């Protein structure tokens, strides 16, 4: 019987080892045979794109809490968000045009918190005597009246269901766009109109939560994390709250 050269045996052993690592890691290498890229996953990668979108939307809506961070472009303005959201409220920071403010929603009550520079830029006045509101509002949670334009503009950033309904919709014909990796988590990507309608990376590990969204038309990108990790939202202390009493300064 013809002996197999030792060099060839070593190469074969190395290929076998590399392929074994690839299957148990986060990628499947070409040249490793017909390994199933969905082996050991939750199986959603084998589904049609529309079914994947339906499952990830259901998973997101069913989660008690999450964190999202990134950018959203709406009505010509770019907002940098870092929000934690749950069914009965949300909290986090928003930055737009170099100005940063915090949002807190407890039930239906929305609060804004910012420094004096923010309120000075907003041009607010505390009353008819022309007294500036900035010192009064500086570092305080300001109750936002529900009839105020600011309530309509910003409350959606703190509303889990409203925000996810608006974000987790890709436009155009849905297709799958390969297996990927997001912070060491294996994902399946779905695309709308080959990417022009947005892309969404969905976890292949555990519950098929959305992990990364690139919105259509350059309207921002967001990362989703801390799915199911609860947090507390509560009314701020009276000493930390200011009731402006009428329409807030336009920002």
Short mmCIF file of C-alpha atoms in Angstrom, two decimals:
data_model
loop_
_atom_site.label_atom_id
_atom_site.label_comp_id
_atom_site.label_asym_id
_atom_site.label_seq_id
_atom_site.Cartn_x
_atom_site.Cartn_y
_atom_site.Cartn_z
CA UNK A 1 0.00 0.00 0.00
CA UNK A 2 1.32 3.44 -0.91
CA UNK A 3 2.24 5.49 2.15
CA UNK A 4 0.68 8.96 2.52
CA UNK A 5 3.35 11.67 2.80
CA UNK A 6 3.49 13.17 6.29
CA UNK A 7 3.24 16.73 4.88
CA UNK A 8 -0.10 15.95 3.23
CA UNK A 9 -1.38 14.36 6.45
CA UNK A 10 -0.46 17.47 8.43
CA UNK A 11 -2.21 19.74 5.90
CA UNK A 12 -5.36 17.61 6.00
CA UNK A 13 -5.35 17.69 9.80
CA UNK A 14 -4.92 21.49 9.75
CA UNK A 15 -7.82 21.99 7.32
CA UNK A 16 -10.02 19.75 9.48
CA UNK A 17 -9.11 21.74 12.59
CA UNK A 18 -9.72 25.12 10.91
CA UNK A 19 -13.09 23.99 9.57
CA UNK A 20 -14.10 22.67 12.98
CA UNK A 21 -13.23 26.04 14.53
CA UNK A 22 -15.16 27.90 11.84
CA UNK A 23 -18.30 25.87 12.44
CA UNK A 24 -18.17 26.37 16.22
CA UNK A 25 -17.14 30.02 15.92
CA UNK A 26 -18.88 32.88 14.16
CA UNK A 27 -18.19 32.13 10.52
CA UNK A 28 -18.06 29.30 8.01
CA UNK A 29 -15.03 29.41 5.73
CA UNK A 30 -15.17 28.61 2.06
CA UNK A 31 -13.33 25.44 1.20
CA UNK A 32 -14.64 23.61 4.27
CA UNK A 33 -17.19 21.60 2.38
CA UNK A 34 -20.94 22.09 2.55
CA UNK A 35 -21.18 23.07 6.22
CA UNK A 36 -24.56 24.51 7.16
CA UNK A 37 -24.14 28.21 8.17
CA UNK A 38 -27.30 27.86 10.30
CA UNK A 39 -26.01 24.89 12.28
CA UNK A 40 -26.41 25.55 16.00
CA UNK A 41 -28.56 28.66 15.46
CA UNK A 42 -32.20 29.49 16.19
CA UNK A 43 -33.01 28.54 12.58
CA UNK A 44 -34.45 31.83 11.35
CA UNK A 45 -31.65 32.11 8.79
CA UNK A 46 -33.35 29.37 6.77
CA UNK A 47 -36.60 31.32 6.49
CA UNK A 48 -37.71 33.68 3.70
CA UNK A 49 -36.91 37.34 4.35
CA UNK A 50 -40.54 38.30 5.03
CA UNK A 51 -40.84 35.56 7.64
CA UNK A 52 -37.60 36.68 9.29
CA UNK A 53 -38.90 40.25 9.49
CA UNK A 54 -42.18 39.05 11.01
CA UNK A 55 -40.36 36.99 13.63
CA UNK A 56 -37.93 39.72 14.63
CA UNK A 57 -40.74 42.29 14.90
CA UNK A 58 -42.72 39.93 17.13
CA UNK A 59 -39.65 39.27 19.28
CA UNK A 60 -38.95 42.99 19.63
CA UNK A 61 -42.52 43.86 20.54
CA UNK A 62 -42.63 41.03 23.07
CA UNK A 63 -39.45 42.06 24.87
CA UNK A 64 -40.09 43.94 28.13
CA UNK A 65 -37.19 46.34 27.61
CA UNK A 66 -34.29 47.27 25.35
CA UNK A 67 -31.60 49.84 24.67
CA UNK A 68 -31.09 51.54 21.32
CA UNK A 69 -28.32 53.89 20.24
CA UNK A 70 -27.37 55.58 17.00
CA UNK A 71 -28.76 58.19 14.66
CA UNK A 72 -32.20 58.96 13.29
CA UNK A 73 -32.83 61.52 10.56
CA UNK A 74 -36.35 62.89 10.51
CA UNK A 75 -37.82 66.07 9.02
CA UNK A 76 -34.37 67.09 7.85
CA UNK A 77 -32.80 66.93 11.33
CA UNK A 78 -30.35 64.36 12.66
CA UNK A 79 -30.83 63.10 16.21
CA UNK A 80 -28.22 61.09 18.08
CA UNK A 81 -30.08 58.77 20.45
CA UNK A 82 -29.06 56.70 23.44
CA UNK A 83 -32.33 55.45 24.93
CA UNK A 84 -33.58 52.70 27.24
CA UNK A 85 -37.19 51.81 26.60
CA UNK A 86 -39.96 49.73 28.16
CA UNK A 87 -43.74 49.55 27.92
CA UNK A 88 -44.50 52.16 30.57
CA UNK A 89 -41.70 54.63 29.94
CA UNK A 90 -38.23 55.38 28.77
CA UNK A 91 -35.15 57.44 29.51
CA UNK A 92 -32.00 58.56 27.76
CA UNK A 93 -30.24 61.34 25.92
CA UNK A 94 -30.81 63.08 22.60
CA UNK A 95 -28.29 65.24 20.75
CA UNK A 96 -29.16 67.47 17.81
CA UNK A 97 -27.19 70.34 16.26
CA UNK A 98 -24.63 70.14 19.04
CA UNK A 99 -27.20 70.46 21.83
CA UNK A 100 -27.85 67.56 24.20
CA UNK A 101 -30.87 67.06 26.44
CA UNK A 102 -32.29 64.19 28.43
CA UNK A 103 -35.75 62.72 28.11
CA UNK A 104 -37.73 60.86 30.74
CA UNK A 105 -41.23 59.50 30.26
CA UNK A 106 -43.20 57.94 33.08
CA UNK A 107 -46.58 56.76 31.84
CA UNK A 108 -47.98 59.68 29.83
CA UNK A 109 -45.84 62.34 31.52
CA UNK A 110 -42.80 63.52 29.57
CA UNK A 111 -39.90 65.46 31.06
CA UNK A 112 -36.94 67.23 29.44
CA UNK A 113 -33.71 68.07 31.23
CA UNK A 114 -30.97 70.33 29.86
CA UNK A 115 -28.43 72.92 30.93
CA UNK A 116 -28.72 76.69 30.77
CA UNK A 117 -26.96 76.89 27.40
CA UNK A 118 -29.63 74.68 25.84
CA UNK A 119 -32.47 76.85 27.14
CA UNK A 120 -30.65 80.05 26.16
CA UNK A 121 -30.35 78.72 22.61
CA UNK A 122 -34.05 77.87 22.73
CA UNK A 123 -34.70 81.55 23.36
CA UNK A 124 -37.12 80.92 26.22
CA UNK A 125 -38.43 83.66 28.50
CA UNK A 126 -39.87 82.98 31.91
CA UNK A 127 -42.55 85.62 31.63
CA UNK A 128 -43.69 88.95 30.32
CA UNK A 129 -41.02 90.82 32.29
CA UNK A 130 -38.39 89.38 29.98
CA UNK A 131 -36.63 87.39 32.68
CA UNK A 132 -34.63 84.60 31.12
CA UNK A 133 -35.83 81.08 31.84
CA UNK A 134 -32.40 79.48 31.50
CA UNK A 135 -31.39 79.76 35.15
CA UNK A 136 -34.75 78.46 36.32
CA UNK A 137 -34.71 75.48 33.96
CA UNK A 138 -30.99 74.69 34.23
CA UNK A 139 -30.46 71.07 35.27
CA UNK A 140 -34.13 70.55 36.15
CA UNK A 141 -36.66 68.10 34.79
CA UNK A 142 -39.17 70.26 32.95
CA UNK A 143 -42.69 68.90 32.58
CA UNK A 144 -43.70 68.98 28.92
CA UNK A 145 -47.42 69.78 28.44
CA UNK A 146 -49.09 67.19 26.20
CA UNK A 147 -50.35 69.95 23.95
CA UNK A 148 -46.88 71.35 23.42
CA UNK A 149 -45.18 70.73 20.03
CA UNK A 150 -42.16 69.37 21.93
CA UNK A 151 -44.32 66.59 23.37
CA UNK A 152 -45.35 65.40 19.92
CA UNK A 153 -41.81 65.71 18.59
CA UNK A 154 -39.95 63.93 21.38
CA UNK A 155 -42.34 61.58 23.17
CA UNK A 156 -41.96 59.07 20.33
CA UNK A 157 -38.27 58.73 21.21
CA UNK A 158 -39.36 57.32 24.59
CA UNK A 159 -42.19 55.08 23.38
CA UNK A 160 -41.01 51.52 22.77
CA UNK A 161 -43.88 50.35 20.58
CA UNK A 162 -44.20 53.54 18.52
CA UNK A 163 -40.47 53.71 17.90
CA UNK A 164 -40.06 50.05 16.95
CA UNK A 165 -43.13 50.13 14.69
CA UNK A 166 -41.59 53.00 12.77
CA UNK A 167 -38.05 51.66 12.65
CA UNK A 168 -38.36 47.93 12.01
CA UNK A 169 -39.93 48.28 8.58
CA UNK A 170 -37.80 47.80 5.49
CA UNK A 171 -39.04 49.23 2.21
CA UNK A 172 -39.36 47.48 -1.12
CA UNK A 173 -38.84 43.84 -1.99
CA UNK A 174 -37.38 41.88 0.93
CA UNK A 175 -34.47 39.49 0.41
CA UNK A 176 -31.89 37.82 2.62
CA UNK A 177 -28.39 39.27 2.36
CA UNK A 178 -26.10 36.67 3.84
CA UNK A 179 -24.80 35.64 7.24
CA UNK A 180 -22.90 38.24 9.23
CA UNK A 181 -21.57 39.02 12.69
CA UNK A 182 -22.54 41.76 15.14
CA UNK A 183 -20.35 42.09 18.23
CA UNK A 184 -19.56 38.35 18.10
CA UNK A 185 -23.22 37.41 17.64
CA UNK A 186 -24.05 35.54 14.45
CA UNK A 187 -26.73 37.28 12.39
CA UNK A 188 -28.79 36.95 9.23
CA UNK A 189 -29.23 40.17 7.28
CA UNK A 190 -32.41 41.08 5.43
CA UNK A 191 -32.60 43.92 2.93
CA UNK A 192 -35.24 46.00 1.25
CA UNK A 193 -34.67 46.52 -2.48
CA UNK A 194 -31.11 45.19 -2.27
CA UNK A 195 -30.20 47.60 0.50
CA UNK A 196 -31.69 50.83 -0.83
CA UNK A 197 -34.76 50.17 1.29
CA UNK A 198 -32.70 49.55 4.44
CA UNK A 199 -31.03 46.54 6.04
CA UNK A 200 -31.62 44.75 9.31
CA UNK A 201 -29.33 42.27 11.06
CA UNK A 202 -31.22 39.69 13.12
CA UNK A 203 -29.69 37.50 15.81
CA UNK A 204 -29.20 33.83 14.97
CA UNK A 205 -28.50 33.06 18.63
CA UNK A 206 -31.35 32.68 21.08
CA UNK A 207 -34.36 34.90 20.46
CA UNK A 208 -34.25 36.47 16.97
CA UNK A 209 -33.98 40.07 18.16
CA UNK A 210 -32.97 42.84 15.74
CA UNK A 211 -29.39 43.94 16.44
CA UNK A 212 -28.49 46.54 13.84
CA UNK A 213 -30.59 48.64 11.48
CA UNK A 214 -29.49 50.80 8.57
CA UNK A 215 -32.43 52.92 7.50
CA UNK A 216 -33.41 53.59 3.91
CA UNK A 217 -32.31 56.78 2.19
CA UNK A 218 -29.49 57.55 4.60
CA UNK A 219 -31.99 58.18 7.41
CA UNK A 220 -29.63 56.89 10.09
CA UNK A 221 -28.46 53.67 11.67
CA UNK A 222 -29.18 52.12 15.06
CA UNK A 223 -27.89 49.34 17.28
CA UNK A 224 -30.20 47.41 19.61
CA UNK A 225 -29.02 45.73 22.81
CA UNK A 226 -29.98 44.79 26.39
CA UNK A 227 -33.09 43.01 25.19
CA UNK A 228 -35.24 41.99 28.15
CA UNK A 229 -33.06 43.78 30.73
CA UNK A 230 -35.51 45.67 32.93
CA UNK A 231 -34.81 49.07 34.47
CA UNK A 232 -36.70 51.48 36.69
CA UNK A 233 -38.46 54.67 35.58
CA UNK A 234 -39.95 56.93 38.22
CA UNK A 235 -41.11 60.49 38.63
CA UNK A 236 -38.23 62.82 39.53
CA UNK A 237 -38.22 64.37 42.98
CA UNK A 238 -40.15 67.61 43.42
CA UNK A 239 -36.94 69.51 44.02
CA UNK A 240 -35.65 68.35 40.63
CA UNK A 241 -38.78 69.32 38.69
CA UNK A 242 -40.03 72.56 37.17
CA UNK A 243 -43.55 72.96 35.82
CA UNK A 244 -43.11 75.56 33.08
CA UNK A 245 -46.86 76.07 33.02
CA UNK A 246 -47.26 76.88 29.35
CA UNK A 247 -45.71 76.16 25.97
CA UNK A 248 -42.00 75.49 26.21
CA UNK A 249 -39.47 77.62 24.32
CA UNK A 250 -39.10 76.52 20.72
CA UNK A 251 -35.91 74.52 20.26
#
